[in-house]
Coordinates of C-alpha atoms in Angstrom, one line a residue:
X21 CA -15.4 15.5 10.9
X22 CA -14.2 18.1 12.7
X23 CA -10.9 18.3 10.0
X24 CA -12.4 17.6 6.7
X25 CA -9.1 18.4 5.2
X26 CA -8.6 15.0 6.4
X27 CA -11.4 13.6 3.8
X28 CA -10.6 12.1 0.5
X29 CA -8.7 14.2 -2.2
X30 CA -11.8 13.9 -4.7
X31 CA -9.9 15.3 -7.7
X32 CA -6.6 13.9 -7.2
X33 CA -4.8 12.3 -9.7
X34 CA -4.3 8.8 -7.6
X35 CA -8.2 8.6 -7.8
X36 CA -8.6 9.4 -11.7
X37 CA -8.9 13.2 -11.2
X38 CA -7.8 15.1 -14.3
X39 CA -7.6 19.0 -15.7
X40 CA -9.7 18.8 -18.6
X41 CA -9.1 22.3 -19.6
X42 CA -7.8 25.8 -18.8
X43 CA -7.7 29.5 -21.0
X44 CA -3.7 29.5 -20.4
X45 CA -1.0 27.4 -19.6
X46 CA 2.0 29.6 -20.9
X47 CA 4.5 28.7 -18.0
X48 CA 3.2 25.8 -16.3
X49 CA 1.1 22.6 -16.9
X50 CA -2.5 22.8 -16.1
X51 CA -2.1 19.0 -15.1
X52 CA 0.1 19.5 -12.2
X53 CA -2.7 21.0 -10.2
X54 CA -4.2 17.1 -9.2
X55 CA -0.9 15.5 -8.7
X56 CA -1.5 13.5 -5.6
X57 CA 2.5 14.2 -4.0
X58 CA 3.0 18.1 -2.7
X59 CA 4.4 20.2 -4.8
X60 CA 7.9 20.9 -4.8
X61 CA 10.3 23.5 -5.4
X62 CA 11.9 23.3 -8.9
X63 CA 15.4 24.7 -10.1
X64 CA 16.3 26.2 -13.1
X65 CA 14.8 27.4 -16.4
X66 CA 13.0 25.8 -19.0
X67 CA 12.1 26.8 -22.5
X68 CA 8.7 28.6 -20.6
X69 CA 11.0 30.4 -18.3
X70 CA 11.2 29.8 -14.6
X71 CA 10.3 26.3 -13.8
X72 CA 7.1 25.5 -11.4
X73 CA 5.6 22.6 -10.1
X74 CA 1.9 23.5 -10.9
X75 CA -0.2 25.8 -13.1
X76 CA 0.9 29.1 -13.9
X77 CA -0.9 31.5 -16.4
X78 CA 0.7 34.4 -18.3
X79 CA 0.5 37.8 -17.3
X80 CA -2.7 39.2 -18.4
X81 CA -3.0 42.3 -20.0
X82 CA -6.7 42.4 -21.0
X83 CA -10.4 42.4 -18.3
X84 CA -10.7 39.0 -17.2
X85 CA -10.0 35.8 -15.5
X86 CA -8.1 33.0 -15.9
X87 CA -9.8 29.4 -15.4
X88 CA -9.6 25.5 -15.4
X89 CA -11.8 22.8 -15.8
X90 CA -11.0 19.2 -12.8
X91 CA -13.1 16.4 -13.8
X92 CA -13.1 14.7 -9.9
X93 CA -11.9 11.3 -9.8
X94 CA -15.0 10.3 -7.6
X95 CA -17.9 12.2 -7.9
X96 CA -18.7 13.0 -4.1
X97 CA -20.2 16.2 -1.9
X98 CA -17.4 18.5 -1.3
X99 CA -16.2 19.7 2.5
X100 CA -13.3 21.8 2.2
X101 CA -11.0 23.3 -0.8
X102 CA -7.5 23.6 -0.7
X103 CA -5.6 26.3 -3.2
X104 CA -2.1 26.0 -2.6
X105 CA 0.3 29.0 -3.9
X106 CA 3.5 26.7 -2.6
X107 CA 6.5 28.5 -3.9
X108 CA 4.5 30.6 -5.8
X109 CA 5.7 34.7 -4.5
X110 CA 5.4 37.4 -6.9
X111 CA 3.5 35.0 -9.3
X112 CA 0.6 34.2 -7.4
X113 CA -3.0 35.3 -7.7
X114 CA -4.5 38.2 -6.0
X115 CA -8.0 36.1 -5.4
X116 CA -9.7 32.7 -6.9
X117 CA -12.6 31.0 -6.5
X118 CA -14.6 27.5 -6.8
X119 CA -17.8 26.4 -9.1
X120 CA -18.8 22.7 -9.4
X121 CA -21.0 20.7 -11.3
X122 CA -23.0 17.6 -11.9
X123 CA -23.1 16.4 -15.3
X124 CA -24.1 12.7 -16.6
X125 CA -22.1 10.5 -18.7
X126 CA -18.9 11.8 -20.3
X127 CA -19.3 15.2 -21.7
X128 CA -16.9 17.2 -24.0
X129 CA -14.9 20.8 -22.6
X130 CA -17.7 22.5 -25.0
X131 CA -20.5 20.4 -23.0
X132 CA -18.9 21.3 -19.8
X133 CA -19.0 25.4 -20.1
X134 CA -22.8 24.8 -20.5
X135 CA -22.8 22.9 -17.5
X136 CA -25.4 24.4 -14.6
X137 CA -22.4 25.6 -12.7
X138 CA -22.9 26.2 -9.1
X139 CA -20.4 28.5 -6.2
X140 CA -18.6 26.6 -3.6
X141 CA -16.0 29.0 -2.4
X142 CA -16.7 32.8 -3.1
X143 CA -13.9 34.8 -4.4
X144 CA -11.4 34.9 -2.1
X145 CA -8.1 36.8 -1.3
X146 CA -5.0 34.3 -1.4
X147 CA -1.4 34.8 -0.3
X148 CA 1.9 33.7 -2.2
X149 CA 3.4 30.7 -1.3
X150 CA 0.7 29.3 1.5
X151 CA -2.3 26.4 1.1
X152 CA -5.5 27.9 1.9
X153 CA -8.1 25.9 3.1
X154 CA -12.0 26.8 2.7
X155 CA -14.6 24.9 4.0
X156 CA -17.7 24.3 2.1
X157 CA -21.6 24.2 2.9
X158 CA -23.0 21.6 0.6
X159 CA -25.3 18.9 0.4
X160 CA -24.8 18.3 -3.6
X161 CA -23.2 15.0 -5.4
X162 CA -20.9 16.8 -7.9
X163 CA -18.6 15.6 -11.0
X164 CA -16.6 18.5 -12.2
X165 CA -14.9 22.3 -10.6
X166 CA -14.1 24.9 -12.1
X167 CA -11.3 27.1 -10.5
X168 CA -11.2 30.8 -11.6
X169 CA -8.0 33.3 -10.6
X170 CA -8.2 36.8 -10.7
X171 CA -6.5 38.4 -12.6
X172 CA -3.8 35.8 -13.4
X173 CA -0.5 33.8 -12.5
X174 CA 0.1 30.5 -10.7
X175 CA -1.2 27.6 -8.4
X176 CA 0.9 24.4 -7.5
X177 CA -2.6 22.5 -6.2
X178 CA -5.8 22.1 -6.1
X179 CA -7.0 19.5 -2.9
X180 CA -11.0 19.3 -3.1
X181 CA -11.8 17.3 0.2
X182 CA -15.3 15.1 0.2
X183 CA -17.4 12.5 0.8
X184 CA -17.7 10.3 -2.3
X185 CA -20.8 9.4 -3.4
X186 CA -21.2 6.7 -5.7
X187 CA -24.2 5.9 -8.5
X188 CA -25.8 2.8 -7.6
X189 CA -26.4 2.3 -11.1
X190 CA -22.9 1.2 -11.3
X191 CA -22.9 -0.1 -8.1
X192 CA -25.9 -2.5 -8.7
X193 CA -24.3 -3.1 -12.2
X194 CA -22.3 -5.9 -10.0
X195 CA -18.5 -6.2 -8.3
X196 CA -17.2 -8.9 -10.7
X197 CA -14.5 -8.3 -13.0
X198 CA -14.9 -10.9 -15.9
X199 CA -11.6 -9.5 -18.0
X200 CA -9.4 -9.0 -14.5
X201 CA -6.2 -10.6 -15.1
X202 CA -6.3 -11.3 -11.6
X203 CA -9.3 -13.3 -11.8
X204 CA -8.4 -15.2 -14.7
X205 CA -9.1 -13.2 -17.7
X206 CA -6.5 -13.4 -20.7
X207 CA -5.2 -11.4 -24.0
X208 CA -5.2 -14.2 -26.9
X209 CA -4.4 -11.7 -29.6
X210 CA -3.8 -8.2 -30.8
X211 CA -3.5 -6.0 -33.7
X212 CA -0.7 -3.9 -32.9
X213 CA 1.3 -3.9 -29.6
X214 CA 3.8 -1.2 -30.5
X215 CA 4.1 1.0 -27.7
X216 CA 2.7 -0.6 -24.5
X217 CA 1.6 -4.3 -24.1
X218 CA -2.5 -5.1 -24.2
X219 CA -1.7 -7.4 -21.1
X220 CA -1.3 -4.4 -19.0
X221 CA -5.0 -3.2 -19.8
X222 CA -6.2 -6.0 -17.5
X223 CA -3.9 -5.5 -15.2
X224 CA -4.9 -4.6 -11.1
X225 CA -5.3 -1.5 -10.1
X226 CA -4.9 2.4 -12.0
X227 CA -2.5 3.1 -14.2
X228 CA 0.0 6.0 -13.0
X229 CA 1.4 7.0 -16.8
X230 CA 0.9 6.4 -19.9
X231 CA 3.5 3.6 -20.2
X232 CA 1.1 1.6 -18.5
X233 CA -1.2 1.1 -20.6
X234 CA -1.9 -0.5 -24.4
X235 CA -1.0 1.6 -26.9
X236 CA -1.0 1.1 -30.8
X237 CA 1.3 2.7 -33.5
X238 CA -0.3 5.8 -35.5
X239 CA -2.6 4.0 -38.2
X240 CA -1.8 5.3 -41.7
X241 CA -3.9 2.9 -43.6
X242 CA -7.5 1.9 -43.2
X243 CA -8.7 -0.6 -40.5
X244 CA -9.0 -0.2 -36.7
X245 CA -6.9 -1.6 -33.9
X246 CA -7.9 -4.3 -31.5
X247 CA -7.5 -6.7 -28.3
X248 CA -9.2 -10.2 -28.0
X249 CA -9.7 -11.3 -24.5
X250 CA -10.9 -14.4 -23.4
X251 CA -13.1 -13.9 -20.1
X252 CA -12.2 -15.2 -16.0
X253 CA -15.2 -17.6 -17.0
X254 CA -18.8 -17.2 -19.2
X255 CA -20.7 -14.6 -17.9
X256 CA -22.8 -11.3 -18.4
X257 CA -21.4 -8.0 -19.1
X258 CA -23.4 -5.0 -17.2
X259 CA -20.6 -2.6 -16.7
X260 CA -18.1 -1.8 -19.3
X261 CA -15.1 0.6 -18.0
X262 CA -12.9 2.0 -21.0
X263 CA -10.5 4.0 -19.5
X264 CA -8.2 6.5 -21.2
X265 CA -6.3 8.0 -18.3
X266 CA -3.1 9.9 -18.9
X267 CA -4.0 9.5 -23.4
X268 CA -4.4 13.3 -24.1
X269 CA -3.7 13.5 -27.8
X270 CA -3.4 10.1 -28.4
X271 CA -6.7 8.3 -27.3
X272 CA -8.6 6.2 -29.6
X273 CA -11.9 8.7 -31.0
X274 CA -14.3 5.6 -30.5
X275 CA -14.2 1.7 -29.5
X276 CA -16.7 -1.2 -29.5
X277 CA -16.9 -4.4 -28.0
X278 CA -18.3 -7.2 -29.3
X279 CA -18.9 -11.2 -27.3
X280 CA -18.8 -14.4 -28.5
X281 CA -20.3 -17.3 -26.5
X282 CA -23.1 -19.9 -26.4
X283 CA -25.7 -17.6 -28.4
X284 CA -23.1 -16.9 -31.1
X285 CA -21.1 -13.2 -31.8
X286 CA -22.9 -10.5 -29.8
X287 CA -22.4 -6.6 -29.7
X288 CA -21.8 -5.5 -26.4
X289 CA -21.3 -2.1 -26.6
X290 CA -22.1 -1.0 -29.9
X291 CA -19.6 1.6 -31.2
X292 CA -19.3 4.9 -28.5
X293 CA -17.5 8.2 -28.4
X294 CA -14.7 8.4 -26.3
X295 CA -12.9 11.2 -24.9
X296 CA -9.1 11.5 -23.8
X297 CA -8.2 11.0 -20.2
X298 CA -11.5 9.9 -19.3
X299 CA -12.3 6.8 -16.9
X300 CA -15.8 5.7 -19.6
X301 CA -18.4 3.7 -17.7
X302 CA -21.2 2.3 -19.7
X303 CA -23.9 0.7 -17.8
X304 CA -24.8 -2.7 -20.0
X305 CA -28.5 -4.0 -20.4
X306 CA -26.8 -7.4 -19.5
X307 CA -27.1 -9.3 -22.5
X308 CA -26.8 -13.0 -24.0
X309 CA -23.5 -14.7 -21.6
X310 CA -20.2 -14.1 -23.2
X311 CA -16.9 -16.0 -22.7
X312 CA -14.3 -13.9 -25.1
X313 CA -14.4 -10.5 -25.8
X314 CA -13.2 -8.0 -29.1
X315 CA -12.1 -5.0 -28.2
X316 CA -12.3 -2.6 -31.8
X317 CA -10.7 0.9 -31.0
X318 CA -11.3 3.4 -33.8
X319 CA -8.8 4.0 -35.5
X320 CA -5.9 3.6 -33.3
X321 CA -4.3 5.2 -29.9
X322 CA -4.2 3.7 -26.5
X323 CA -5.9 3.0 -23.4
X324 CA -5.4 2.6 -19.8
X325 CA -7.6 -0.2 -18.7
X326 CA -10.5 -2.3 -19.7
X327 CA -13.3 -3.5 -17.3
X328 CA -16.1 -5.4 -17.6
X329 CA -17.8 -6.2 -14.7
X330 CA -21.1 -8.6 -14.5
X331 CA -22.1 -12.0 -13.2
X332 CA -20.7 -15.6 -13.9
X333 CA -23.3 -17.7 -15.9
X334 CA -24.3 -20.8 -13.6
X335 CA -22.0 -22.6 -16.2
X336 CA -19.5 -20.2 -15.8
X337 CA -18.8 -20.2 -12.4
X338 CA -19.0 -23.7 -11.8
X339 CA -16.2 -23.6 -14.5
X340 CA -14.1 -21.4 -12.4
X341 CA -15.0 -22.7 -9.4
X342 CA -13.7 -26.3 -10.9
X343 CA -10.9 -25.2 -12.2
X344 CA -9.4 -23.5 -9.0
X345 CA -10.0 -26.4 -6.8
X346 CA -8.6 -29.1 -9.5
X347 CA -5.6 -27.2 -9.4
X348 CA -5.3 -27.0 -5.6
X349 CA -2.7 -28.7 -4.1
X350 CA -3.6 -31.9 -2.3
X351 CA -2.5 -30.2 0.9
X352 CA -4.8 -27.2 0.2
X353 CA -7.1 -29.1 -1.0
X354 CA -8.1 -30.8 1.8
X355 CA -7.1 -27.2 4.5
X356 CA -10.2 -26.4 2.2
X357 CA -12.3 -29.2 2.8
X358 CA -11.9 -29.6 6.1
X359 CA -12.4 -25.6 6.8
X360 CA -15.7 -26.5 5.2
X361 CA -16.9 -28.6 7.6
X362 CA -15.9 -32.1 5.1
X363 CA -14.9 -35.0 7.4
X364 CA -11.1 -36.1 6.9
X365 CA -11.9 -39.5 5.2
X366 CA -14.2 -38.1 3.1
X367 CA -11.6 -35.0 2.0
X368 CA -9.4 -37.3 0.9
X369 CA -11.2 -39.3 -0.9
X370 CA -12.8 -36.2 -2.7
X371 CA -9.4 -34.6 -3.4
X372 CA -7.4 -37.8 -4.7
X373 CA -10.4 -38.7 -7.4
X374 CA -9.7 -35.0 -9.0
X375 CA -10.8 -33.5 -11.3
X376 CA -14.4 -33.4 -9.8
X377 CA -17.0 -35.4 -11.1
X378 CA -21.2 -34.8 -10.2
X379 CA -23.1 -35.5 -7.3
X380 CA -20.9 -33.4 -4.9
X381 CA -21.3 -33.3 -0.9
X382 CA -23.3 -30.3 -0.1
X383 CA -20.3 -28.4 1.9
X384 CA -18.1 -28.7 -1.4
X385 CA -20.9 -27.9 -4.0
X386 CA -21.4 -24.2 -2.7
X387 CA -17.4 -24.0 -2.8
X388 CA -16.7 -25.3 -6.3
X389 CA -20.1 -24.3 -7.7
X390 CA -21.7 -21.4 -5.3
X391 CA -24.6 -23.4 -4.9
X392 CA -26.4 -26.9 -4.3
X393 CA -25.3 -29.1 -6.5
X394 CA -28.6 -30.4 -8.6
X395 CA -27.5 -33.9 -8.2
X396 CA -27.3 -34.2 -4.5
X397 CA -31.0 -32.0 -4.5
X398 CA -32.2 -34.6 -6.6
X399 CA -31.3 -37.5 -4.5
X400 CA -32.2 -36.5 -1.6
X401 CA -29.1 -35.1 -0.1
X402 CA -27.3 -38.6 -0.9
X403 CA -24.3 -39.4 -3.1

């Protein structure tokens, strides 16, 4: 691409992106530097002195460097950097420069400064109050940056442009959300709702604050909070998402889930560390099928969303495939039939003896049951 600012934003806040850390933050928010809108030019004074939309350091008075830590979003290869000094004069640094890293699961600020940390942009001399741009030779997937200032003072954003590049043991984990609210999955109870509603932790899409997401009073006796779900359909769990975006001091220190379905109560995720902030994926050895789910966060806090992505059972899908065409409309219904290739006569007989029986025509079985139904293989192909 011949203008690779024009790539994704992989550490930007709309994608998950998040400053995990930084040696100073007297005057301004170390978390402004991923917000996904430009930064803008602020009035006034605050209790930190002038007011700045970004990250702005103290004046240092000591040999060193100031630093923060971006977790990307989406892990990706990196193209171009963009430090932008907007509104920034006599604040700005005299020269920064960019590190990145690869590192599995989800590892703490301590775990991160022992990360193998690698150069993408060389120390470089910056202006106040302009973006610049630097382009980037790489060929390596990485998770995390780490942008150093020299000496000191302040940066409204931090753009890292890139090709994302996913891990196909997520990927191959499979594209089916079984708690989704929008594919049917349900809260049926909850410990504590005091803050934010659990309903919103299956909601579509990221959550842009932390009013939208669940969040729990502060515990002061003993116990744990917690979510029941009940599941789109039965199915098999291979990719739990816990995600605490935008819960810095308030996250929940660990969580487990644990199934019930036809084999009885399962554990699903036995109990796991989390981290603030963090979008957790766990890839699942896809146990016994699961129709409800308990969501145990320890002790209390909040979270963003919950995934869990897997496969519908056999049983399971042809539950939710029976239940969304028993509800259909007679008049979708049969649009539905007939777009299947189901003669008119026959559509209408099929739609006005709802709810469905066995021994489905081929054309509707793969709709209502994403397969053959046995009893027409059986006989033949006949009804």
């Amino acid at each position: 691409m011949s203008d690779p600012t024009r790539l994704p934003d992989l550490a930007s806040r709309a994608l998950g992106g998040a400053v995990l850390a930084a040696n100073d933050e007297s005057f301004a928010a170390k978390e402004n530097l991923v917000l996904p809108h430009p930064p803008q030019a602020l009035p006034g004074f605050g209790h930190r002195g002038k007011e700045y939309d970004g990250w702005e350091t103290r004046r240092r008075r000591s040999p060193g460097s100031d630093w923060a830590i971006v977790r990307l979003g989406v892990p990706g290869i990196v193209a171009a950097v963009v430090v932008d000094t907007a509104h920034c004069t006599g604040n700005h640094p005299a020269r920064a420069s960019l590190e990145g890293a690869s590192v599995e699961g989800h590892p703490t600020v301590a775990e991160l400064e022992r990360a193998d940390w690698r150069p993408l942009v060389p120390l470089s001399d910056l202006a106040g109050d302009s973006a610049h741009t630097f382009p980037v030779d790489s060929t390596r997937r990485i998770t995390h940056v780490r942008l150093t200032i020299a000496p000191d003072g302040g940066v409204a954003r931090l753009r890292v442009h890139g090709t994302a590049v996913p891990d196909p043991r997520l990927v191959d984990a499979g594209p089916f959300d079984l708690a989704a609210l929008e594919n049917g999955g349900r809260v049926t109870g909850v410990s504590d709702e005091f803050y934010g509603r659990p309903v919103q932790l299956v909601s579509p899409g990221l959550a842009r604050s932390m009013g939208e997401g669940w969040e729990t009073r502060r515990r002061r006796g003993e116990g744990n909070d917690w979510v029941e779900l009940a599941l789109a359909c039965e199915g098999v769990v291979t990719l739990a998402e816990l995600d605490t975006s935008w819960f810095l001091g308030n996250a929940p220190g660990s969580a487990s889930l644990t199934g019930s379905g036809p084999d009885g109560e399962v554990v699903v995720l036995p109990r796991t560390r989390l981290q603030p902030d963090t979008r957790h994926r766990f890839v699942l050895d896809g146990g016994p099928a699961v129709d409800r789910v308990r969501l145990d966060v320890l002790p209390d806090g909040g979270m963003a969303r919950l995934r869990l992505w897997g496969r519908p059972t056999a049983a399971g899908r042809e539950a939710l495939g029976r239940r969304w065409f028993d509800a259909l409309p007679d008049v979708q219904a049969l649009e539905v039939l007939q777009s299947a290739g189901v003669a008119p006569a026959e559509a209408g007989r099929l739609v006005g003896a709802r709810p469905l029986g066995t021994g489905l025509p081929p054309a509707l079985a793969r709709l209502v049951l994403g397969r053959e139904d046995r009893t027409v293989q059986e006989a033949g192909g006949r009804r």
